[in-house]
Amino acid sequence: MREFIVEADGGSRGNPGPAGYGAVVCDAATGQTLLEAAEYIGVATNNVAEYRGLLAGLRAAHTLDPAATVHVRMDSKLVIEQMSGRWKIKHPSMKPLATQARGIFPPDRVTYEWIPRAENKHADRLANEAMDAGARGEQWSPGDSVADMDVAAGGSAAASTPAVVAAGHQDAPGTTTRGWTSAPDLGAPATLVLLRHGETPLTPQKRFSGSGGTDPALSAAGRDQAHRVADALARRGTVQTVLASPLTRTRETAEIVAARLGLDVVVEDGLRETDFGAWEGLTFGEVRDRYPDDLNAWLADPAARPTGGGGESFAEVAARIAVTKDELVTAHAGRTVLLVTHVTPIKTLVRLALGAPPESLFRMELSAASLSAVAYYADGNASVRLFNDTSHLR
C-alpha cells in the first residue's frame, strides 16, 4: 500500500483577515514532492485557513491514490489535536471542515503529527505565496511558486529530496501535480444561485437597509419583481432547494419563488444582511454629513464598523458568510440551491470565489431581484457562472 506525507498550513493577516493555505504531498518512501496546492480564500481566521490547508492536502493525496495511507504533519496544535480526537471541536466554523476532512480517507488510514513551524516551511511558504497573490488581486499560480526551491535551501525534512518536475501539469486552479497523474473527476458541483430580494420602499431611495433596521417588507414593485424571477427560475427548472435570510423582504421574495417552484423555504440566519448600526435608514449622503470620519474609515478598512453599537464590519460579515458557504456546499454537494439574500452577502460570495480584495465590494453593481451564481467543486475551487442578471425583469 502506498504511503503519503501531507504537510499543510494556513494563515490569516488579521485573524480574521486576508487568508490563504498551502499543502504539499510527498512520497513517504522517497521524500519526493508529488503535488502542491495553495489558494487565497479571502477573509478568514487562522484556524479556518489551517483546516482548508488540511482539506486541500488530503484531497490532493486522494487524487494520487485513493487507497493510500496518509501521515499528516502540521504545526497547528489545534487542528492536530482535534483531528486526532483528543480535543473537542467547539467552534461552529471548525466542525463542517473537520467533518469534510474525515470523509476523504477512512479514519484508520490517516495519522496526525504535530511538528514545529520550522519543519513545515514548504506548506508555510505556499500559504504565504497564496496570500501575497491575493493582495495583488490574483490567485496563486503553480508556475510562479518557489516554495519547493525555498524549502530545499532551508531544510524541511520531508521535502529535502529534489522534487520530480518532469511532465508536471496543472489539474485545477490552485494545484499542480508532478508526474503523469490524471486530473481527478470532481463530480457535479454544488451550485449556489444567488437572488437579491425584490425592492422595498427604501430601495429606490438608496438607503442603508441591513439587519439592524426597521426590517421593511417588499413594495408592490418588489412583489412584481419576485413573481418575474419566479417565472424565470421555473423555466430553467434546476433549483432543488430554497433558502432565505431571516429578514422579511428576503422571506417574502423566497416564498413567492418557492410557491412557483413547488418547494418549501428554509431560513438560514447566516445569509442575513450586514448590521449597519446607526446608519440604518440613512442615505449615503446623510451618513457622510453626520459621521464623516466613521464613513471614511469604513470605506478604507474592511475591519472598521459602522457607527453605533451592533454594527458589523465587512471583515466580520465575510467570516460569517465564509462559514455559511462551507456548510451549505457540504450539505448540498452536487445540487442547485437558491439563496435569497442581500447585497453584501452576494457580493461577498462572489468576491471570495474570485479571490478578489475587500475593496472590490464597492466596484460591483447588484440590482434588486437580480440573479448571480457560483459553482463549488469537490477540490474547493469555485467558478462564477452569472452576476447581476436582470433580463427577467425587462
Short mmCIF file of C-alpha atoms in Angstrom, two decimals:
data_model
loop_
_atom_site.label_atom_id
_atom_site.label_comp_id
_atom_site.label_asym_id
_atom_site.label_seq_id
_atom_site.Cartn_x
_atom_site.Cartn_y
_atom_site.Cartn_z
CA MET A 1 0.00 0.00 0.00
CA ARG A 2 1.33 3.39 -0.97
CA GLU A 3 2.02 5.93 1.79
CA PHE A 4 1.97 9.72 1.51
CA ILE A 5 3.08 12.51 3.81
CA VAL A 6 0.82 15.56 3.75
CA GLU A 7 2.18 18.80 5.17
CA ALA A 8 -0.33 21.65 5.40
CA ASP A 9 -0.54 25.16 6.77
CA GLY A 10 -2.77 28.21 6.65
CA GLY A 11 -2.58 31.80 7.78
CA SER A 12 -4.58 34.98 8.15
CA ARG A 13 -3.20 38.50 8.11
CA GLY A 14 -5.54 39.98 10.67
CA ASN A 15 -7.29 36.92 12.16
CA PRO A 16 -9.79 37.32 10.64
CA GLY A 17 -8.20 38.93 7.64
CA PRO A 18 -6.91 38.09 4.16
CA ALA A 19 -6.11 34.39 4.38
CA GLY A 20 -4.62 31.54 2.41
CA TYR A 21 -3.46 27.97 2.73
CA GLY A 22 -0.72 25.73 1.39
CA ALA A 23 -0.33 21.96 1.24
CA VAL A 24 2.21 19.55 -0.17
CA VAL A 25 2.01 15.80 -0.75
CA CYS A 26 5.23 13.80 -0.61
CA ASP A 27 6.04 10.17 -1.24
CA ALA A 28 6.83 8.71 2.18
CA ALA A 29 9.39 6.28 0.75
CA THR A 30 11.42 8.71 -1.35
CA GLY A 31 10.56 12.14 0.06
CA GLN A 32 9.76 13.39 -3.44
CA THR A 33 7.24 16.20 -3.78
CA LEU A 34 4.30 14.85 -5.76
CA LEU A 35 1.76 17.65 -5.57
CA GLU A 36 1.43 21.20 -4.25
CA ALA A 37 -1.76 23.13 -3.54
CA ALA A 38 -2.37 26.70 -2.42
CA GLU A 39 -5.22 29.18 -2.55
CA TYR A 40 -6.13 32.67 -1.39
CA ILE A 41 -9.50 32.24 0.35
CA GLY A 42 -10.46 35.83 1.16
CA VAL A 43 -11.20 36.93 4.72
CA ALA A 44 -10.96 34.09 7.25
CA THR A 45 -9.38 33.17 10.57
CA ASN A 46 -6.07 31.36 11.03
CA ASN A 47 -7.85 28.20 12.13
CA VAL A 48 -10.20 28.16 9.13
CA ALA A 49 -7.21 28.64 6.81
CA GLU A 50 -5.34 25.79 8.54
CA TYR A 51 -8.30 23.46 8.15
CA ARG A 52 -8.63 24.49 4.49
CA GLY A 53 -4.97 23.57 4.03
CA LEU A 54 -5.58 20.16 5.60
CA LEU A 55 -8.57 19.60 3.30
CA ALA A 56 -6.54 20.54 0.23
CA GLY A 57 -3.69 18.22 1.22
CA LEU A 58 -5.96 15.24 1.87
CA ARG A 59 -7.90 15.83 -1.35
CA ALA A 60 -4.66 16.08 -3.30
CA ALA A 61 -3.40 12.81 -1.80
CA HIS A 62 -6.72 11.17 -2.66
CA THR A 63 -6.39 12.16 -6.32
CA LEU A 64 -3.00 10.46 -6.43
CA ASP A 65 -4.11 7.20 -4.80
CA PRO A 66 -7.45 6.76 -3.00
CA ALA A 67 -6.16 3.51 -1.46
CA ALA A 68 -3.07 5.06 0.14
CA THR A 69 -2.32 5.65 3.80
CA VAL A 70 -1.59 9.24 4.82
CA HIS A 71 0.52 10.76 7.57
CA VAL A 72 -0.42 14.41 8.17
CA ARG A 73 2.15 16.78 9.63
CA MET A 74 1.11 20.29 10.69
CA ASP A 75 2.34 22.97 13.09
CA SER A 76 -1.25 23.73 14.18
CA LYS A 77 -1.67 22.11 17.59
CA LEU A 78 -5.41 22.83 17.42
CA VAL A 79 -6.01 21.02 14.14
CA ILE A 80 -3.81 18.04 15.02
CA GLU A 81 -5.38 17.53 18.44
CA GLN A 82 -8.93 17.97 17.14
CA MET A 83 -8.45 15.65 14.17
CA SER A 84 -6.76 13.08 16.42
CA GLY A 85 -9.84 13.14 18.63
CA ARG A 86 -8.08 14.34 21.76
CA TRP A 87 -9.66 17.81 21.75
CA LYS A 88 -13.33 18.62 21.21
CA ILE A 89 -14.33 20.84 18.29
CA LYS A 90 -16.47 23.60 19.75
CA HIS A 91 -16.30 26.43 17.22
CA PRO A 92 -19.11 26.21 14.61
CA SER A 93 -16.80 27.20 11.76
CA MET A 94 -14.45 24.29 12.50
CA LYS A 95 -16.99 21.46 12.69
CA PRO A 96 -18.00 21.23 9.00
CA LEU A 97 -14.37 21.48 7.89
CA ALA A 98 -13.33 18.67 10.24
CA THR A 99 -16.26 16.57 9.01
CA GLN A 100 -15.16 17.08 5.40
CA ALA A 101 -11.58 16.13 6.27
CA ARG A 102 -12.65 12.91 7.99
CA GLY A 103 -14.65 11.87 4.95
CA ILE A 104 -11.82 11.94 2.40
CA PHE A 105 -9.98 8.81 3.61
CA PRO A 106 -11.15 6.15 6.05
CA PRO A 107 -10.05 7.32 9.53
CA ASP A 108 -7.87 4.24 10.07
CA ARG A 109 -5.70 5.21 7.11
CA VAL A 110 -4.83 8.73 8.33
CA THR A 111 -2.49 9.60 11.21
CA TYR A 112 -1.65 13.04 12.57
CA GLU A 113 1.56 14.52 13.96
CA TRP A 114 2.31 17.98 15.32
CA ILE A 115 5.62 19.44 14.10
CA PRO A 116 7.40 22.73 14.90
CA ARG A 117 6.83 25.54 12.42
CA ALA A 118 10.46 25.32 11.31
CA GLU A 119 9.74 21.84 9.95
CA ASN A 120 6.70 22.99 8.00
CA LYS A 121 8.40 25.53 5.75
CA HIS A 122 7.17 24.19 2.43
CA ALA A 123 3.46 24.45 3.27
CA ASP A 124 4.01 27.74 5.11
CA ARG A 125 5.71 29.22 2.06
CA LEU A 126 2.86 28.10 -0.18
CA ALA A 127 0.30 29.69 2.15
CA ASN A 128 2.21 32.97 2.10
CA GLU A 129 2.52 32.86 -1.68
CA ALA A 130 -1.26 32.45 -1.86
CA MET A 131 -1.83 35.42 0.48
CA ASP A 132 0.66 37.53 -1.47
CA ALA A 133 -1.20 36.70 -4.68
CA GLY A 134 -4.49 37.66 -3.03
CA ALA A 135 -3.04 41.02 -2.00
CA ARG A 136 -2.33 41.65 -5.70
CA GLY A 137 -5.90 40.73 -6.62
CA GLU A 138 -4.75 37.43 -8.11
CA GLN A 139 -4.88 33.72 -7.31
CA TRP A 140 -1.80 31.63 -6.62
CA SER A 141 -0.18 30.23 -9.75
CA PRO A 142 1.81 26.98 -9.59
CA GLY A 143 4.13 28.23 -12.29
CA ASP A 144 5.21 31.20 -10.17
CA SER A 145 5.83 29.21 -6.99
CA VAL A 146 9.30 29.00 -5.48
CA ALA A 147 8.15 27.17 -2.34
CA ASP A 148 9.83 23.90 -3.24
CA MET A 149 13.15 25.62 -4.00
CA ASP A 150 12.84 27.74 -0.88
CA VAL A 151 12.40 24.67 1.29
CA ALA A 152 15.15 22.71 -0.42
CA ALA A 153 17.52 25.51 0.53
CA GLY A 154 16.08 25.92 4.02
CA GLY A 155 15.54 22.38 5.17
CA SER A 156 12.11 20.72 5.59
CA ALA A 157 12.92 17.05 6.14
CA ALA A 158 10.07 15.72 4.01
CA ALA A 159 10.93 17.99 1.09
CA SER A 160 14.71 17.77 1.21
CA THR A 161 14.81 15.35 -1.72
CA PRO A 162 14.59 17.18 -5.08
CA ALA A 163 11.05 17.21 -6.46
CA VAL A 164 10.05 15.29 -9.55
CA VAL A 165 9.37 18.06 -12.07
CA ALA A 166 9.27 16.21 -15.38
CA ALA A 167 5.88 16.20 -17.11
CA GLY A 168 4.25 18.38 -14.46
CA HIS A 169 0.78 19.63 -15.30
CA GLN A 170 -1.90 21.73 -13.64
CA ASP A 171 -5.02 19.79 -12.65
CA ALA A 172 -7.16 22.71 -11.49
CA PRO A 173 -6.70 26.29 -10.28
CA GLY A 174 -4.60 26.22 -7.15
CA THR A 175 -2.97 22.80 -7.58
CA THR A 176 -0.09 21.37 -9.53
CA THR A 177 0.73 17.68 -9.93
CA ARG A 178 4.20 16.26 -10.53
CA GLY A 179 4.32 13.26 -12.86
CA TRP A 180 1.64 11.69 -15.06
CA THR A 181 -1.28 11.56 -12.66
CA SER A 182 -4.55 12.33 -14.43
CA ALA A 183 -6.89 15.10 -13.31
CA PRO A 184 -9.48 13.95 -10.76
CA ASP A 185 -13.17 13.51 -11.58
CA LEU A 186 -14.58 16.28 -9.43
CA GLY A 187 -18.21 15.35 -9.99
CA ALA A 188 -21.16 17.71 -10.12
CA PRO A 189 -20.57 20.95 -8.21
CA ALA A 190 -22.73 22.48 -5.53
CA THR A 191 -24.29 25.42 -7.37
CA LEU A 192 -25.48 28.38 -5.31
CA VAL A 193 -27.92 30.57 -7.25
CA LEU A 194 -27.89 33.96 -5.53
CA LEU A 195 -31.06 36.06 -5.65
CA ARG A 196 -31.18 39.55 -4.20
CA HIS A 197 -34.62 40.26 -2.73
CA GLY A 198 -37.11 42.49 -4.54
CA GLU A 199 -37.47 46.21 -3.88
CA THR A 200 -38.68 47.65 -0.59
CA PRO A 201 -39.77 51.28 -0.08
CA LEU A 202 -36.14 52.02 0.93
CA THR A 203 -34.50 50.52 -2.17
CA PRO A 204 -35.23 53.31 -4.72
CA GLN A 205 -34.10 55.87 -2.14
CA LYS A 206 -30.74 54.03 -1.80
CA ARG A 207 -30.91 53.99 1.98
CA PHE A 208 -28.83 51.70 4.20
CA SER A 209 -31.10 48.78 4.98
CA GLY A 210 -29.41 46.00 6.92
CA SER A 211 -30.32 43.53 9.63
CA GLY A 212 -30.49 46.14 12.39
CA GLY A 213 -33.10 48.50 10.96
CA THR A 214 -36.87 48.52 10.51
CA ASP A 215 -36.96 45.24 8.53
CA PRO A 216 -39.11 46.60 5.68
CA ALA A 217 -41.41 44.40 3.61
CA LEU A 218 -41.50 44.28 -0.18
CA SER A 219 -43.17 47.10 -2.04
CA ALA A 220 -45.67 46.43 -4.81
CA ALA A 221 -42.82 46.76 -7.29
CA GLY A 222 -40.76 44.29 -5.25
CA ARG A 223 -43.54 41.70 -5.25
CA ASP A 224 -43.87 42.04 -9.02
CA GLN A 225 -40.12 41.52 -9.36
CA ALA A 226 -40.32 38.39 -7.21
CA HIS A 227 -43.05 36.93 -9.43
CA ARG A 228 -40.99 37.68 -12.55
CA VAL A 229 -37.87 35.98 -11.19
CA ALA A 230 -40.02 33.04 -10.02
CA ASP A 231 -41.26 32.55 -13.60
CA ALA A 232 -37.69 32.73 -14.91
CA LEU A 233 -36.44 30.14 -12.43
CA ALA A 234 -39.40 27.87 -13.15
CA ARG A 235 -38.49 27.91 -16.85
CA ARG A 236 -34.93 26.86 -16.01
CA GLY A 237 -36.18 24.09 -13.75
CA THR A 238 -32.90 23.40 -11.96
CA VAL A 239 -33.42 24.73 -8.41
CA GLN A 240 -33.85 21.92 -5.87
CA THR A 241 -33.84 23.83 -2.55
CA VAL A 242 -34.74 27.38 -1.50
CA LEU A 243 -33.00 29.05 1.44
CA ALA A 244 -33.62 32.60 2.66
CA SER A 245 -32.21 35.17 5.03
CA PRO A 246 -34.49 35.63 8.07
CA LEU A 247 -35.41 39.23 7.17
CA THR A 248 -38.92 40.00 5.95
CA ARG A 249 -38.01 41.14 2.43
CA THR A 250 -35.98 38.01 1.68
CA ARG A 251 -38.54 35.64 3.16
CA GLU A 252 -41.33 37.27 1.13
CA THR A 253 -39.29 37.02 -2.06
CA ALA A 254 -38.36 33.41 -1.30
CA GLU A 255 -41.96 32.42 -0.55
CA ILE A 256 -43.17 33.80 -3.89
CA VAL A 257 -40.42 31.94 -5.75
CA ALA A 258 -40.79 28.72 -3.77
CA ALA A 259 -44.55 28.63 -4.32
CA ARG A 260 -43.97 28.84 -8.08
CA LEU A 261 -41.37 26.03 -7.88
CA GLY A 262 -43.39 23.82 -5.55
CA LEU A 263 -40.71 23.95 -2.84
CA ASP A 264 -40.54 24.97 0.81
CA VAL A 265 -38.44 27.83 2.20
CA VAL A 266 -35.69 27.10 4.74
CA VAL A 267 -34.48 30.11 6.75
CA GLU A 268 -30.69 30.40 7.04
CA ASP A 269 -29.54 33.01 9.57
CA GLY A 270 -26.03 33.20 8.11
CA LEU A 271 -27.47 34.84 4.97
CA ARG A 272 -28.70 37.96 6.78
CA GLU A 273 -27.55 41.40 5.66
CA THR A 274 -24.88 43.47 7.42
CA ASP A 275 -25.99 45.36 10.53
CA PHE A 276 -25.31 48.99 9.60
CA GLY A 277 -25.70 50.32 13.15
CA ALA A 278 -26.70 53.97 13.39
CA TRP A 279 -26.61 54.26 9.59
CA GLU A 280 -29.75 52.16 9.15
CA GLY A 281 -32.37 54.06 7.14
CA LEU A 282 -29.98 56.84 6.12
CA THR A 283 -28.74 57.67 2.63
CA PHE A 284 -25.04 57.67 1.85
CA GLY A 285 -25.07 61.47 1.78
CA GLU A 286 -26.75 61.65 5.18
CA VAL A 287 -24.15 59.32 6.67
CA ARG A 288 -21.37 61.39 5.11
CA ASP A 289 -22.78 64.55 6.68
CA ARG A 290 -23.38 63.07 10.14
CA TYR A 291 -20.50 60.61 10.51
CA PRO A 292 -17.77 61.64 8.05
CA ASP A 293 -14.82 60.15 9.94
CA ASP A 294 -16.57 56.84 10.56
CA LEU A 295 -17.66 56.61 6.94
CA ASN A 296 -14.14 57.29 5.65
CA ALA A 297 -12.72 54.62 7.95
CA TRP A 298 -15.40 52.15 6.81
CA LEU A 299 -14.61 52.77 3.15
CA ALA A 300 -10.86 52.33 3.73
CA ASP A 301 -10.69 49.41 6.16
CA PRO A 302 -12.74 46.16 6.00
CA ALA A 303 -12.30 45.80 9.77
CA ALA A 304 -14.00 49.17 10.51
CA ARG A 305 -17.56 49.06 11.78
CA PRO A 306 -20.43 51.46 11.02
CA THR A 307 -21.29 53.98 13.72
CA GLY A 308 -23.21 52.72 16.74
CA GLY A 309 -23.48 49.53 18.72
CA GLY A 310 -24.13 46.30 16.90
CA GLY A 311 -22.72 47.40 13.56
CA GLU A 312 -20.80 44.75 11.60
CA SER A 313 -17.57 45.29 9.68
CA PHE A 314 -17.12 43.81 6.22
CA ALA A 315 -14.45 41.51 7.69
CA GLU A 316 -16.94 40.15 10.23
CA VAL A 317 -19.59 39.66 7.57
CA ALA A 318 -17.08 37.90 5.30
CA ALA A 319 -16.11 35.48 8.08
CA ARG A 320 -19.79 34.71 8.73
CA ILE A 321 -20.55 34.24 5.04
CA ALA A 322 -17.50 32.01 4.51
CA VAL A 323 -18.63 29.67 7.29
CA THR A 324 -22.19 29.61 5.95
CA LYS A 325 -20.94 28.90 2.44
CA ASP A 326 -18.78 25.99 3.59
CA GLU A 327 -21.70 24.45 5.47
CA LEU A 328 -24.07 24.83 2.51
CA VAL A 329 -21.60 23.47 -0.03
CA THR A 330 -21.02 20.42 2.17
CA ALA A 331 -24.73 19.86 2.74
CA HIS A 332 -25.73 20.36 -0.91
CA ALA A 333 -22.90 18.77 -2.91
CA GLY A 334 -24.00 18.13 -6.48
CA ARG A 335 -27.23 20.11 -6.06
CA THR A 336 -28.54 23.52 -7.16
CA VAL A 337 -29.66 25.70 -4.27
CA LEU A 338 -31.34 29.11 -4.43
CA LEU A 339 -30.15 31.54 -1.75
CA VAL A 340 -32.46 34.54 -1.37
CA THR A 341 -30.33 37.12 0.38
CA HIS A 342 -28.92 40.65 0.23
CA VAL A 343 -26.33 42.88 -1.42
CA THR A 344 -23.41 42.32 0.95
CA PRO A 345 -23.71 38.52 1.26
CA ILE A 346 -23.99 38.09 -2.52
CA LYS A 347 -21.10 40.41 -3.29
CA THR A 348 -19.03 38.70 -0.60
CA LEU A 349 -19.68 35.23 -2.01
CA VAL A 350 -18.65 36.42 -5.46
CA ARG A 351 -15.58 38.22 -4.07
CA LEU A 352 -14.43 35.16 -2.16
CA ALA A 353 -14.99 32.91 -5.18
CA LEU A 354 -12.83 35.20 -7.30
CA GLY A 355 -10.19 35.73 -4.62
CA ALA A 356 -10.75 39.47 -5.02
CA PRO A 357 -9.71 42.01 -2.35
CA PRO A 358 -12.28 43.53 0.06
CA GLU A 359 -12.40 46.84 -1.81
CA SER A 360 -13.93 45.02 -4.78
CA LEU A 361 -17.26 45.14 -2.90
CA PHE A 362 -17.50 48.82 -3.83
CA ARG A 363 -16.95 48.01 -7.52
CA MET A 364 -19.93 45.70 -8.05
CA GLU A 365 -23.44 46.76 -9.02
CA LEU A 366 -26.17 44.47 -7.71
CA SER A 367 -29.75 45.27 -8.66
CA ALA A 368 -32.92 44.31 -6.80
CA ALA A 369 -34.23 40.85 -7.83
CA SER A 370 -31.01 40.13 -9.77
CA LEU A 371 -29.57 36.63 -10.18
CA SER A 372 -25.97 35.53 -9.76
CA ALA A 373 -24.50 32.02 -9.49
CA VAL A 374 -21.34 30.35 -8.18
CA ALA A 375 -20.43 26.66 -8.56
CA TYR A 376 -18.24 24.98 -5.93
CA TYR A 377 -16.29 21.81 -6.75
CA ALA A 378 -15.08 18.99 -4.52
CA ASP A 379 -11.48 20.25 -4.60
CA GLY A 380 -12.50 23.59 -3.05
CA ASN A 381 -12.33 25.62 -6.25
CA ALA A 382 -15.16 27.91 -7.32
CA SER A 383 -16.48 29.13 -10.67
CA VAL A 384 -18.57 32.30 -11.00
CA ARG A 385 -21.24 31.46 -13.59
CA LEU A 386 -23.51 34.54 -13.53
CA PHE A 387 -23.58 38.01 -11.99
CA ASN A 388 -26.35 40.64 -11.67
CA ASP A 389 -28.62 39.15 -14.34
CA THR A 390 -31.84 41.21 -14.59
CA SER A 391 -33.02 40.03 -18.02
CA HIS A 392 -36.14 38.50 -16.43
CA LEU A 393 -37.28 41.98 -15.30
CA ARG A 394 -37.36 43.53 -18.78
#
